Coordinates of N, CA and C in Angstrom, one line a residue:
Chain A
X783 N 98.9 -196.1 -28.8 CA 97.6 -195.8 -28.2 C 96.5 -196.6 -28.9
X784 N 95.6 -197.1 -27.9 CA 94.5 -197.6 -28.5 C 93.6 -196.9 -29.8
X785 N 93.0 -197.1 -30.5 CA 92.1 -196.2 -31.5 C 91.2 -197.4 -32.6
X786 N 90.1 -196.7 -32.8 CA 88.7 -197.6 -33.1 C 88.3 -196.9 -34.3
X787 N 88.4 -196.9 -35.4 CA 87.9 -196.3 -36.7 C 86.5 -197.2 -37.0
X788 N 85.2 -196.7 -37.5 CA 84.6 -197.0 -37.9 C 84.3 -196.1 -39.3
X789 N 85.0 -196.4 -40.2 CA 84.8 -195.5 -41.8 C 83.3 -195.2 -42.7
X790 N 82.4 -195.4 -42.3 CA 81.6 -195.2 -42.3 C 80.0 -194.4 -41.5
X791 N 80.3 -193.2 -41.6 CA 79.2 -192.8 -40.8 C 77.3 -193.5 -40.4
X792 N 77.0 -193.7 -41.9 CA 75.5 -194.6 -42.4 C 76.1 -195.5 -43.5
X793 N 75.7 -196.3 -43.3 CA 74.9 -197.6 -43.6 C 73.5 -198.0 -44.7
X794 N 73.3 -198.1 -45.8 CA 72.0 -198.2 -46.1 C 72.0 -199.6 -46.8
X795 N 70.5 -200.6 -46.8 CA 70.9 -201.8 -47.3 C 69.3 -202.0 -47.1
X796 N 69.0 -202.7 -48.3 CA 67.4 -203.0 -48.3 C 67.3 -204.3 -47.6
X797 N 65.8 -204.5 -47.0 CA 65.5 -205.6 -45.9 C 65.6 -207.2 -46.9
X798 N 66.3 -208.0 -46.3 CA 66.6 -209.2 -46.5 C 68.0 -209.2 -47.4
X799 N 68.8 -207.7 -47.7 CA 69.8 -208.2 -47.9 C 70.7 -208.5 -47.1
X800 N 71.9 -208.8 -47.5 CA 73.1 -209.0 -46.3 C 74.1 -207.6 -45.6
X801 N 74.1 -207.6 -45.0 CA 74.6 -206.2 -44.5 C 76.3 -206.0 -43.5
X802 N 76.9 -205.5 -43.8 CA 78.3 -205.3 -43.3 C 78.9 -203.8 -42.5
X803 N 79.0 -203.8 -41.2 CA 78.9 -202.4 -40.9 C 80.7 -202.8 -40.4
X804 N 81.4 -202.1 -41.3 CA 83.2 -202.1 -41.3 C 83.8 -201.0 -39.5
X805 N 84.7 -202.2 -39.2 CA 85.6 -201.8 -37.7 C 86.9 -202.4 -38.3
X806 N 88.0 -201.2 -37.7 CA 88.8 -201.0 -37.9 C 89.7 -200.6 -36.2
X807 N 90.8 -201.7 -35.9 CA 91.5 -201.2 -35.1 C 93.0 -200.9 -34.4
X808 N 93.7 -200.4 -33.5 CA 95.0 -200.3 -33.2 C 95.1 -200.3 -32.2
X809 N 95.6 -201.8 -31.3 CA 96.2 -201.9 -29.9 C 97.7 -202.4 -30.1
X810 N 98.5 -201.9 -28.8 CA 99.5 -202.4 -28.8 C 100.0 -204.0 -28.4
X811 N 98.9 -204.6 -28.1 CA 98.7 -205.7 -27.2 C 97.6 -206.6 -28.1
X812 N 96.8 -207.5 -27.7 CA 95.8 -208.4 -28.1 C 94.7 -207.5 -27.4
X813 N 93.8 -207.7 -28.8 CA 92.4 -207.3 -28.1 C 91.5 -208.0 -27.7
X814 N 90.7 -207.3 -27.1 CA 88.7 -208.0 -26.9 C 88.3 -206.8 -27.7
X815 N 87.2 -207.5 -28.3 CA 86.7 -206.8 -29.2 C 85.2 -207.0 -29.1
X816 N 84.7 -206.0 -29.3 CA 83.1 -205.8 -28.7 C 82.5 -204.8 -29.6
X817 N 80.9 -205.3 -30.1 CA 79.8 -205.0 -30.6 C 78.9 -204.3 -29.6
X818 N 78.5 -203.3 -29.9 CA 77.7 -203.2 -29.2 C 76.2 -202.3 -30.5
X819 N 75.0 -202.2 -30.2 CA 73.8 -201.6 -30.5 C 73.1 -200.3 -29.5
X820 N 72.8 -199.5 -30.6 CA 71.9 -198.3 -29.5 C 70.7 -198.1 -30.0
X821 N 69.6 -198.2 -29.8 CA 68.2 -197.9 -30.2 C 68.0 -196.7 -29.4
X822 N 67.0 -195.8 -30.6 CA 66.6 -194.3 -29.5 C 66.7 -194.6 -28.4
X823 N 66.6 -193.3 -28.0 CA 66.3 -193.0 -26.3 C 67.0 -194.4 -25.3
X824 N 67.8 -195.5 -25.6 CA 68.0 -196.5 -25.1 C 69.4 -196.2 -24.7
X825 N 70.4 -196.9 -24.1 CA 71.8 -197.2 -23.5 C 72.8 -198.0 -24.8
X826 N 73.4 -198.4 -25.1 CA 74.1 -199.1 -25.7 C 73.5 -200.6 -25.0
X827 N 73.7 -201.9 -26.1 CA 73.4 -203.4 -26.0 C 74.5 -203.9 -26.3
X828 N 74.8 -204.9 -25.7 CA 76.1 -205.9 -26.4 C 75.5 -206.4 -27.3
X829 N 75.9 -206.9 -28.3 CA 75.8 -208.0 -29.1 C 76.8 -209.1 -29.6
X830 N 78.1 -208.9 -29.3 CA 78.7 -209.8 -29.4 C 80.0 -209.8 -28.9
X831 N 81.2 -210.4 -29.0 CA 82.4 -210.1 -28.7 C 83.5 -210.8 -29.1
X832 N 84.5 -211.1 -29.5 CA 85.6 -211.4 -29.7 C 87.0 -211.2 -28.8
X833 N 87.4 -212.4 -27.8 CA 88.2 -212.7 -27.3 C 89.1 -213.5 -27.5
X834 N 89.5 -214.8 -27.7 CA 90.1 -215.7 -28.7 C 89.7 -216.6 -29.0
X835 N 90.3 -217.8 -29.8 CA 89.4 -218.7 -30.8 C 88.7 -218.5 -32.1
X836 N 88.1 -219.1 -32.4 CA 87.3 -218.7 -33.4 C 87.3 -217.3 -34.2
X837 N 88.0 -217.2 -35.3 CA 87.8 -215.7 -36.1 C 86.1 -215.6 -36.1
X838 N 85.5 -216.1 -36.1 CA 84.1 -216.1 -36.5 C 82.7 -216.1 -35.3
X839 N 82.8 -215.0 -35.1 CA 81.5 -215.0 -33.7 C 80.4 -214.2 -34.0
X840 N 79.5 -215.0 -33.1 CA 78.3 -214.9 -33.3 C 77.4 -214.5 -32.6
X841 N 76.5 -213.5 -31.9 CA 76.3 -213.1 -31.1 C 74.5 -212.8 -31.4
X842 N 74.0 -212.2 -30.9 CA 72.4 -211.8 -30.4 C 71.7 -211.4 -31.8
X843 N 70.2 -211.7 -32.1 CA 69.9 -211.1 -33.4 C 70.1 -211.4 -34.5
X844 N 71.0 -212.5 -34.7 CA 71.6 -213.0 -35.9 C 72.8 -212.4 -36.2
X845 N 73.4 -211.4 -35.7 CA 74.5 -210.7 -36.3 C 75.4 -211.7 -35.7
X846 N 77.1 -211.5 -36.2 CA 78.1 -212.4 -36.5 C 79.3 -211.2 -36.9
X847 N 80.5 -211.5 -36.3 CA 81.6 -210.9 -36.9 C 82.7 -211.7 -36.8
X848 N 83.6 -210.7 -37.9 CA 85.2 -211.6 -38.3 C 85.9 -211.1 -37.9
X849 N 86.5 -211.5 -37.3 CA 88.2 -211.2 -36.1 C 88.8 -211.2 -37.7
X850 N 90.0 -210.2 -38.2 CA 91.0 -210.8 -38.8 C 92.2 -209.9 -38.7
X851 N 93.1 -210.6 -38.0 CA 94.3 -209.9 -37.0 C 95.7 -209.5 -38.3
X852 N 95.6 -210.1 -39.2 CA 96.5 -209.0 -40.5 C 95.9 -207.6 -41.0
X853 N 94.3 -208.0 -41.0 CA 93.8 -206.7 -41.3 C 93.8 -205.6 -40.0
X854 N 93.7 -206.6 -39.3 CA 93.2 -205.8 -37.6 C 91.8 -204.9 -37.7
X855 N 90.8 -206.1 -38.0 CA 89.0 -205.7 -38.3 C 88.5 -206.5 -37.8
X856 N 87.2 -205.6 -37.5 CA 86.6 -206.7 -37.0 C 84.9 -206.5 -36.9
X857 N 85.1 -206.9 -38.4 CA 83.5 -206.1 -39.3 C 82.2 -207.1 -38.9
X858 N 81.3 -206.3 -38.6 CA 79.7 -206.7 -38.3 C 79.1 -206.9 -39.6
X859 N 78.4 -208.2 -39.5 CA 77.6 -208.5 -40.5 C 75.9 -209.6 -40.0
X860 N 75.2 -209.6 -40.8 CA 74.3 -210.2 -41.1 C 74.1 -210.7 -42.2
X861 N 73.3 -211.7 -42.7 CA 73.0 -212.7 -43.8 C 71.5 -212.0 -44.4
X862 N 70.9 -211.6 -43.5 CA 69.8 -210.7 -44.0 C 69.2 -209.6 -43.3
X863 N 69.4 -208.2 -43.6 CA 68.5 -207.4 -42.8 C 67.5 -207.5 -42.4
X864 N 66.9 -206.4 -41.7 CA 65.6 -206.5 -40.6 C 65.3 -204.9 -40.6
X865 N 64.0 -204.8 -41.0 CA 63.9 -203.7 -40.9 C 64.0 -202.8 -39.0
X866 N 64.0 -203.6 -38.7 CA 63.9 -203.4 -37.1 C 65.7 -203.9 -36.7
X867 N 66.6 -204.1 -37.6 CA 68.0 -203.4 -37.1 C 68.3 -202.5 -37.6
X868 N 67.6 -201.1 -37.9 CA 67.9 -200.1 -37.8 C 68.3 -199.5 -36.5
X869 N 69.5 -198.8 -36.6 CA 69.9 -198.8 -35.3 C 70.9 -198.2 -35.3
X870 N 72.0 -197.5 -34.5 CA 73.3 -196.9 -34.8 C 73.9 -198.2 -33.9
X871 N 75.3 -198.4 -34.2 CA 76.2 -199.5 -33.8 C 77.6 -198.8 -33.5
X872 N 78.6 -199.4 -32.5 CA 79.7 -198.8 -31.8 C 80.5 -200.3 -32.0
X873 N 81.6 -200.1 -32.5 CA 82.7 -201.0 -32.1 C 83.2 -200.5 -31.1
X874 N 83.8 -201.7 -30.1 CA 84.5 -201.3 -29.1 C 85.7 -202.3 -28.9
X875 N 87.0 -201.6 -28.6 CA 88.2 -202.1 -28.2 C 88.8 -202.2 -26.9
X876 N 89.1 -203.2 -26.1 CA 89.8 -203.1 -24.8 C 91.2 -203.7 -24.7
X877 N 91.9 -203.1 -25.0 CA 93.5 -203.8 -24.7 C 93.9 -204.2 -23.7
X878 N 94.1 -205.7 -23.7 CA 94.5 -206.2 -22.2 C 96.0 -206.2 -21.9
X879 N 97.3 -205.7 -22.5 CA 97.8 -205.3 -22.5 C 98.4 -204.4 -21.7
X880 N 96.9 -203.6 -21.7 CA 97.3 -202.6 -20.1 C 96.1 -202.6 -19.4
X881 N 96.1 -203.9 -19.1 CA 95.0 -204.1 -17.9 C 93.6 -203.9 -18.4
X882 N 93.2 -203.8 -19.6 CA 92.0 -204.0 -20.5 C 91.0 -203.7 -19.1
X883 N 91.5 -202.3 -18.5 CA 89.9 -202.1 -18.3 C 89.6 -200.7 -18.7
X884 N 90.0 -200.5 -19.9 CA 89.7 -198.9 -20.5 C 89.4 -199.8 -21.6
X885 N 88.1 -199.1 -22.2 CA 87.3 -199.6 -23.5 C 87.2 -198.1 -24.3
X886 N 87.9 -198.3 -25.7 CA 87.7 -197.2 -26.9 C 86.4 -197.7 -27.9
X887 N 85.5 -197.0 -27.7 CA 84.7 -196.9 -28.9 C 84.8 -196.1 -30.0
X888 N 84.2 -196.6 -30.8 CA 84.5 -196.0 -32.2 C 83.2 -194.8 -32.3
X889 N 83.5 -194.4 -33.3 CA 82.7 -192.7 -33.0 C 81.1 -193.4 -33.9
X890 N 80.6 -194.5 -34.3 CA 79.4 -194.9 -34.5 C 79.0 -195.0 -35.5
X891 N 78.0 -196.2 -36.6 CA 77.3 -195.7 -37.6 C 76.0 -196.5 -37.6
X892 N 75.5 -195.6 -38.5 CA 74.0 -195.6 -38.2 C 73.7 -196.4 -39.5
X893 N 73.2 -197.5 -39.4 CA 72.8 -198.5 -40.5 C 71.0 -198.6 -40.6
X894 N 70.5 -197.9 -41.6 CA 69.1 -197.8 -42.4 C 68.9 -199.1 -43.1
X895 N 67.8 -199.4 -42.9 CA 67.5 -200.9 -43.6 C 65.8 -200.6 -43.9
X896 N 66.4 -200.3 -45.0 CA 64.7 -199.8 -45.9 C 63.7 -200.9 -46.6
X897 N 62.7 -201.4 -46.1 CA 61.5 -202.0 -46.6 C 61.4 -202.2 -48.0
Chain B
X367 N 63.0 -204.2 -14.2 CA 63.3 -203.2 -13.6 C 64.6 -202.9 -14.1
X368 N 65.2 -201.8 -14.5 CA 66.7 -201.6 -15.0 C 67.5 -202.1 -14.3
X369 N 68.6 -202.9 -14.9 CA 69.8 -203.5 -13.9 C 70.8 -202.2 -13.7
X370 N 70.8 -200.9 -14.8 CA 71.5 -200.0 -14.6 C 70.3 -198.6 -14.5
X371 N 70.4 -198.0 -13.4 CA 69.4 -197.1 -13.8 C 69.9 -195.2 -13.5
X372 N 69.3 -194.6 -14.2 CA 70.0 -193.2 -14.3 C 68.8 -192.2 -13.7
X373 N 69.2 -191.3 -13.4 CA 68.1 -190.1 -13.3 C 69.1 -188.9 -13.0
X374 N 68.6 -187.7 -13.8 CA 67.1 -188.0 -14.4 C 67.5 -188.4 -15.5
X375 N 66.0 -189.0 -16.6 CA 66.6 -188.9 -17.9 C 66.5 -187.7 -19.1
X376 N 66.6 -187.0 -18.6 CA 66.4 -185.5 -19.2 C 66.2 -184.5 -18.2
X377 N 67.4 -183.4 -18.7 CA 67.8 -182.0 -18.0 C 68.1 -181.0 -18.7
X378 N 67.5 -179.9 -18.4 CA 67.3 -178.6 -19.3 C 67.7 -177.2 -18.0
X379 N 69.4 -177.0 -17.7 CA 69.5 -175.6 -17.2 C 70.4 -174.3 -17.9
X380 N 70.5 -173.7 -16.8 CA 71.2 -173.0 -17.8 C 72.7 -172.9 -17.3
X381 N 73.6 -171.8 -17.5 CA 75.1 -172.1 -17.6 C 75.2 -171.6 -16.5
X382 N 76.5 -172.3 -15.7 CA 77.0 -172.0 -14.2 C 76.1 -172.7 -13.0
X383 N 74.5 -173.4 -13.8 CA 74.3 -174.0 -12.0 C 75.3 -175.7 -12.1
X384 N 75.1 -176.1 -10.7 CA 75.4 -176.7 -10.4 C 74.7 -178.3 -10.9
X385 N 74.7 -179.1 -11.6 CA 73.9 -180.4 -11.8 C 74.7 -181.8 -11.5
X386 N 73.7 -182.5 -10.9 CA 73.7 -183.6 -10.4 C 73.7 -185.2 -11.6
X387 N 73.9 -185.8 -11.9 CA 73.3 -187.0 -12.2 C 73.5 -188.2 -11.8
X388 N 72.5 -189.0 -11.3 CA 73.0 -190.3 -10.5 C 72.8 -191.5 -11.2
X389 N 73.9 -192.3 -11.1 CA 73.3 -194.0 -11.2 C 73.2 -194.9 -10.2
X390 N 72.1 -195.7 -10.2 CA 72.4 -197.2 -9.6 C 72.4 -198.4 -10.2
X391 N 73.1 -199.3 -9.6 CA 72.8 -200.6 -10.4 C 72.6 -201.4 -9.7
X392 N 72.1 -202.9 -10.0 CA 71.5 -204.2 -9.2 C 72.4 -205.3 -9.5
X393 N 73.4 -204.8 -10.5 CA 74.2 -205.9 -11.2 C 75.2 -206.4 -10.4
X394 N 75.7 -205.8 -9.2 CA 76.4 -206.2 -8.1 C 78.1 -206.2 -8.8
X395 N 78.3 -205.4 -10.0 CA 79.1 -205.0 -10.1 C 80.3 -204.2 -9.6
X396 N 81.2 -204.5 -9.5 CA 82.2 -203.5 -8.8 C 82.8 -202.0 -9.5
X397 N 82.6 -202.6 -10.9 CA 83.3 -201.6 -12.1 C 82.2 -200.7 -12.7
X398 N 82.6 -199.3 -12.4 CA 81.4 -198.1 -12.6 C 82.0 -197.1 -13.7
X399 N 81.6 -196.4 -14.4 CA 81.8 -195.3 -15.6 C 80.6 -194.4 -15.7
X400 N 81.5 -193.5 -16.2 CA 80.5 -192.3 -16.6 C 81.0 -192.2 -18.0
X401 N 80.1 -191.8 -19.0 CA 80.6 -191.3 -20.7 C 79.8 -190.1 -20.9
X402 N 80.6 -189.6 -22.1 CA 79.4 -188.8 -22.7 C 79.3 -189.1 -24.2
X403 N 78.1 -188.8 -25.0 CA 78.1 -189.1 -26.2 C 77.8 -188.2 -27.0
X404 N 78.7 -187.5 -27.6 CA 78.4 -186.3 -29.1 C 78.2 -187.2 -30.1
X405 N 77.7 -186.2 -31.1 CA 77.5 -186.8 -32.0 C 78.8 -186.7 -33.1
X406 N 78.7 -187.9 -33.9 CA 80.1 -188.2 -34.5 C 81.5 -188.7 -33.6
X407 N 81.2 -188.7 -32.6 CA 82.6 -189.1 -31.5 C 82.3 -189.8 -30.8
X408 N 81.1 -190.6 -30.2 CA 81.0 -191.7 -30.1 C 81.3 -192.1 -28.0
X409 N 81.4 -192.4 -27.7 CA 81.8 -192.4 -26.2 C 82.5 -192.2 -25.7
X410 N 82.8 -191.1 -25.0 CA 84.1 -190.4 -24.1 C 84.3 -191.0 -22.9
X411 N 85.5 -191.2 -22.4 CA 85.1 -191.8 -20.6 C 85.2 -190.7 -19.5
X412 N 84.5 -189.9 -19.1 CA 84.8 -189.2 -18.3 C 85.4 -189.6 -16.5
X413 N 84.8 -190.4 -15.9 CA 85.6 -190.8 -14.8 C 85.0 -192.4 -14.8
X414 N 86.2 -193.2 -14.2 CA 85.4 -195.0 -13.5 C 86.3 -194.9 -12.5
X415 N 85.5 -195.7 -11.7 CA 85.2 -196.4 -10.4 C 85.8 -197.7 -10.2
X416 N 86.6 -198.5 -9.7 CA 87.1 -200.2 -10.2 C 86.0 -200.2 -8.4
X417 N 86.2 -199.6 -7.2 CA 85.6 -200.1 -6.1 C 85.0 -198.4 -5.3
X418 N 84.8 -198.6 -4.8 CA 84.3 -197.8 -3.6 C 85.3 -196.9 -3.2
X419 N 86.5 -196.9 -3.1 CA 87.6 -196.4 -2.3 C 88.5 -196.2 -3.7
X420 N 88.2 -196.2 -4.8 CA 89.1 -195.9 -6.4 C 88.4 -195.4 -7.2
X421 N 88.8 -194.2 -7.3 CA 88.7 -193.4 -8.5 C 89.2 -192.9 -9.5
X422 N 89.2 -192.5 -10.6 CA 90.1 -192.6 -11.4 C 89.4 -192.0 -12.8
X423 N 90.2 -190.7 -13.2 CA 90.0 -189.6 -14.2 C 89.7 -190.5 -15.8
X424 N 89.2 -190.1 -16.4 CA 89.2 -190.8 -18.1 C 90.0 -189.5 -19.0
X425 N 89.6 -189.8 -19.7 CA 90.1 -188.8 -20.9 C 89.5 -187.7 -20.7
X426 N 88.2 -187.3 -20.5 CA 87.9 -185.9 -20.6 C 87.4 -185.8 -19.2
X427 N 88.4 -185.4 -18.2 CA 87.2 -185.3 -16.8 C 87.6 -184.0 -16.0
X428 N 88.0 -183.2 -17.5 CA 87.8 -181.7 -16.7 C 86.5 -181.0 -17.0
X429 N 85.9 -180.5 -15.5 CA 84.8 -179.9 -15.6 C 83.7 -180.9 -15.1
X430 N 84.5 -181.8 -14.8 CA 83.7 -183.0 -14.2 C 84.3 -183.7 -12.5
X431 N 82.9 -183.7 -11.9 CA 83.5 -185.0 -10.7 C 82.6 -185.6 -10.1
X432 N 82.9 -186.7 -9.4 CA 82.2 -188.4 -9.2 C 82.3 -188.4 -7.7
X433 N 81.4 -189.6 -8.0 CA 81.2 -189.7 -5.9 C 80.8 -191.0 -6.3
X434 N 81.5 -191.9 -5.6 CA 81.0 -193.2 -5.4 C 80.6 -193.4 -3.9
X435 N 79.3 -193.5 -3.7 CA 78.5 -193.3 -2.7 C 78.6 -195.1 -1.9
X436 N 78.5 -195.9 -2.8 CA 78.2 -197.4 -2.4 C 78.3 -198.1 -3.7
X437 N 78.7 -199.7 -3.4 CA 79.4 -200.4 -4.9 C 78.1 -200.0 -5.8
X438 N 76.9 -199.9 -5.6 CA 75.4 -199.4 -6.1 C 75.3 -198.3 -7.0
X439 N 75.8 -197.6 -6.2 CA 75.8 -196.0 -6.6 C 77.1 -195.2 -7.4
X440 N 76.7 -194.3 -8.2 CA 77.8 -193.7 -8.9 C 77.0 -192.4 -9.2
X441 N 78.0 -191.4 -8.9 CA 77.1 -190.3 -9.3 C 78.0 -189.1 -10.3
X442 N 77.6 -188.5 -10.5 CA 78.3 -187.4 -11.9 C 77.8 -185.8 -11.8
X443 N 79.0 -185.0 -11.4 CA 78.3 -184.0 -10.8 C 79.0 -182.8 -11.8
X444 N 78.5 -182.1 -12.6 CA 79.1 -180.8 -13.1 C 79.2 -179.4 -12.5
X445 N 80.3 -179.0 -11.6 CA 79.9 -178.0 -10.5 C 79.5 -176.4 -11.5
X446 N 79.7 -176.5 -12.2 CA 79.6 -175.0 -13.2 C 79.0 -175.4 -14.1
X447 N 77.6 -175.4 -14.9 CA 77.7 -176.3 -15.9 C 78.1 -175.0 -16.9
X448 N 78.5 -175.3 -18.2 CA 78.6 -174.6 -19.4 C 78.2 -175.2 -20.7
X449 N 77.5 -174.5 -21.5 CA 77.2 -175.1 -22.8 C 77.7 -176.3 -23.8
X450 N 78.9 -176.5 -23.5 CA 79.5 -177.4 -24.2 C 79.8 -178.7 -23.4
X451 N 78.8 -178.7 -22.5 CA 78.8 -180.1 -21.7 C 77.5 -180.3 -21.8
X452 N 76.8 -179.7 -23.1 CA 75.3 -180.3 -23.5 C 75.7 -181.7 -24.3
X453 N 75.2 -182.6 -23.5 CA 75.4 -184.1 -24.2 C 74.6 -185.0 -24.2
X454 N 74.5 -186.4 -24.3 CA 73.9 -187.3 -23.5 C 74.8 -188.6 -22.7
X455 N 74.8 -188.4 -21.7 CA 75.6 -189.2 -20.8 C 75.4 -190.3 -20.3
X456 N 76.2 -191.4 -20.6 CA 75.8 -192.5 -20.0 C 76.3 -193.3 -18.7
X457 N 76.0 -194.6 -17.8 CA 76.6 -194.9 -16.9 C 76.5 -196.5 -17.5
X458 N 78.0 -197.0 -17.0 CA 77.8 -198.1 -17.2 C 78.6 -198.9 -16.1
X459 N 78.2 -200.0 -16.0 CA 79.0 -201.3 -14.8 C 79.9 -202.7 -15.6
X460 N 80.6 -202.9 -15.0 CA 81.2 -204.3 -15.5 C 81.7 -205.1 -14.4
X461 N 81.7 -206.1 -14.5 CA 82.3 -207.1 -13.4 C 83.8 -206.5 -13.1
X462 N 84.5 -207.1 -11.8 CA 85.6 -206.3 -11.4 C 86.8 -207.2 -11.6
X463 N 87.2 -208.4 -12.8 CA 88.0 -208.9 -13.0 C 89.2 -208.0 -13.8
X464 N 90.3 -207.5 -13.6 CA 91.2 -207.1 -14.0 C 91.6 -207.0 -15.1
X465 N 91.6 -208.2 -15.9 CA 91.7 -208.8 -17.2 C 90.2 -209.5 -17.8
X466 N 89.0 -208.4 -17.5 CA 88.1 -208.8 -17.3 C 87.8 -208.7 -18.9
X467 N 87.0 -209.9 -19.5 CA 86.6 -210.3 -21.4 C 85.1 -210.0 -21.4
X468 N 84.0 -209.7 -20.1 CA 83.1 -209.0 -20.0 C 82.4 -208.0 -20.7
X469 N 81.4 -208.1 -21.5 CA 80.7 -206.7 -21.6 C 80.1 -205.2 -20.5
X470 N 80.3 -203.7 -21.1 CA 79.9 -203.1 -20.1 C 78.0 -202.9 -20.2
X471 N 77.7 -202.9 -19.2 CA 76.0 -202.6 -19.3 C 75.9 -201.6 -18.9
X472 N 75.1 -200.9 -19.7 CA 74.6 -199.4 -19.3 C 73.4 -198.8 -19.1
X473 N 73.1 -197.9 -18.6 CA 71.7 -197.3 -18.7 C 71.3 -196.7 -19.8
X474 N 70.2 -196.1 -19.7 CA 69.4 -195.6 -20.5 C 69.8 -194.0 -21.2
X475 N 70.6 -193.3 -20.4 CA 71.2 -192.4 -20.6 C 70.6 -191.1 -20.0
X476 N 70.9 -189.9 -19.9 CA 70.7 -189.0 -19.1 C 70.8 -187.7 -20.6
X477 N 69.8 -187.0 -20.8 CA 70.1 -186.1 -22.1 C 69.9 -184.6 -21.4
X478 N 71.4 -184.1 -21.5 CA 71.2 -182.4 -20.7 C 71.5 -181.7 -21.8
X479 N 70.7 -180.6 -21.6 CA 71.1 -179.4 -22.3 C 71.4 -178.4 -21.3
X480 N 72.2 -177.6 -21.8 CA 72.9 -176.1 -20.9 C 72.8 -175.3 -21.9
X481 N 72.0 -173.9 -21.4 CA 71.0 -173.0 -22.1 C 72.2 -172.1 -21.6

C-alpha cells in the first residue's frame, strides 16, 4: 500500500538559513512525487514535482527537492529562508502503478522561519 | 476569480442536520475530489469523480455522499451530520489523463463545525 511519512511535525530555522522539510515514502510501483504548500485560511499550492529525470527539481519560490530512489525521499529544501515561507507543507505520492489517480498525502509540517 | 471555488467557507450546525457543500471549477477539468483535513493526518479522500457518470468511494466515505451535477460542479453532502465530521474540507480538480503527472488544484476550503 501506498504511505507518505513526513517525520517531522514543525520545522524551525532562522531567516536566510537553509532549510530542509524531510519526506519519506512506500509505493509498490514508480512514483510522482508532489510538493505541495498551505497558507492560512488558503487551499493547498503546488510547488513542485518529481516525475522522472533529474533527481533534482525545482519548483516555485525557490524551493527545490531530491528524488533519491534507495532512500525512497524526497526532501524539500531551500538555500535560504523567508520569513514569509512560513507555512505548513504536504508531501504527496501517486503511484502510477495502479493508475496513479489516488494521491497519499503525508499528515503535514509546519515550518517557522523566525526573523 | 477562483479557478476552484467552494461555498460556503465556513459552517457552524449542530448534530443530525442535513449539510450541503458545493464546488465549482473553471479549470475544465474532468477529475473532481472531495478531502478532509484534521489536524495531524493531513488529507483524507472522501469521494472523486474521473467524469460526470463515475463515482467512486475514497478511503473514508462513510457518512458521506457526492453528486456530480456537471464536469463544473461537485458537491459533498453529510445527510446526518455528527461531531466527528467537524473538519475542514477541501475540493480539488485535476486533468483527466489516466496516468496523469499533473498537480491537483484546490479550493480554499470549507471549515464546519458540528455543535
Amino acid at each position: 500500500a501506498q504511505s507518505v511519512a513526513q517525520p517531522e511535525d514543525q520545522v524551525n530555522v532562522a531567516e536566510g538559513n537553509p532549510l530542509t522539510v524531510k519526506c519519506t515514502y512506500s509505493v509498490s510501483g514508480n512514483p510522482y512525487l508532489f510538493w505541495y504548500v498551505q497558507y492560512p485560511n488558503r487551499g493547498l499550492q503546488f510547488l513542485l514535482k518529481y516525475i522522472t529525470g533529474d533527481n533534482l527539481v525545482k519548483g516555485s519560490y525557490g524551493f527545490e527537492a531530491e528524488f533519491n530512489k534507495s532512500q525512497t525521499s524526497f526532501h524539500l529544501k531551500k538555500p535560504s529562508a523567508l520569513v514569509s515561507d512560513s507555512a505548513l507543507y504536504f508531501c504527496a505520492v501517486r503511484d502510477i502503478a495502479t493508475g496513479g489517480f489516488k494521491t497519499i498525502f503525508g499528515a503535514g509540517t509546519r515550518l517557522f522561519v523566525k526573523a | 476569480d477562483a479557478d476552484v471555488t467552494q461555498t460556503p467557507r465556513n459552517r457552524i450546525t449542530k448534530t443530525g442536520k442535513r449539510i450541503m457543500l458545493e464546488c465549482s471549477q473553471t479549470k475544465g477539468h474532468d477529475r473532481m475530489y472531495w478531502y478532509r483535513q484534521d489536524p495531524g493526518l493531513g488529507l483524507r479522500l472522501i469521494y472523486y469523480s474521473f467524469d460526470v457518470k463515475d463515482i467512486n468511494k475514497g478511503e473514508i466515505s462513510d457518512g458521506y455522499s457526492v453528486s456530480r451535477q456537471a464536469q463544473a460542479k461537485f458537491s459533498l453532502s453529510l445527510e446526518s451530520a455528527i461531531p466527528n465530521q467537524t473538519a475542514l474540507y477541501f475540493c480539488a480538480t485535476s486533468p483527466g489523463d489516466s496516468n496523469s503527472n499533473q498537480p491537483q488544484h484546490f479550493g480554499d476550503g470549507t471549515r464546519l463545525s458540528i455543535l
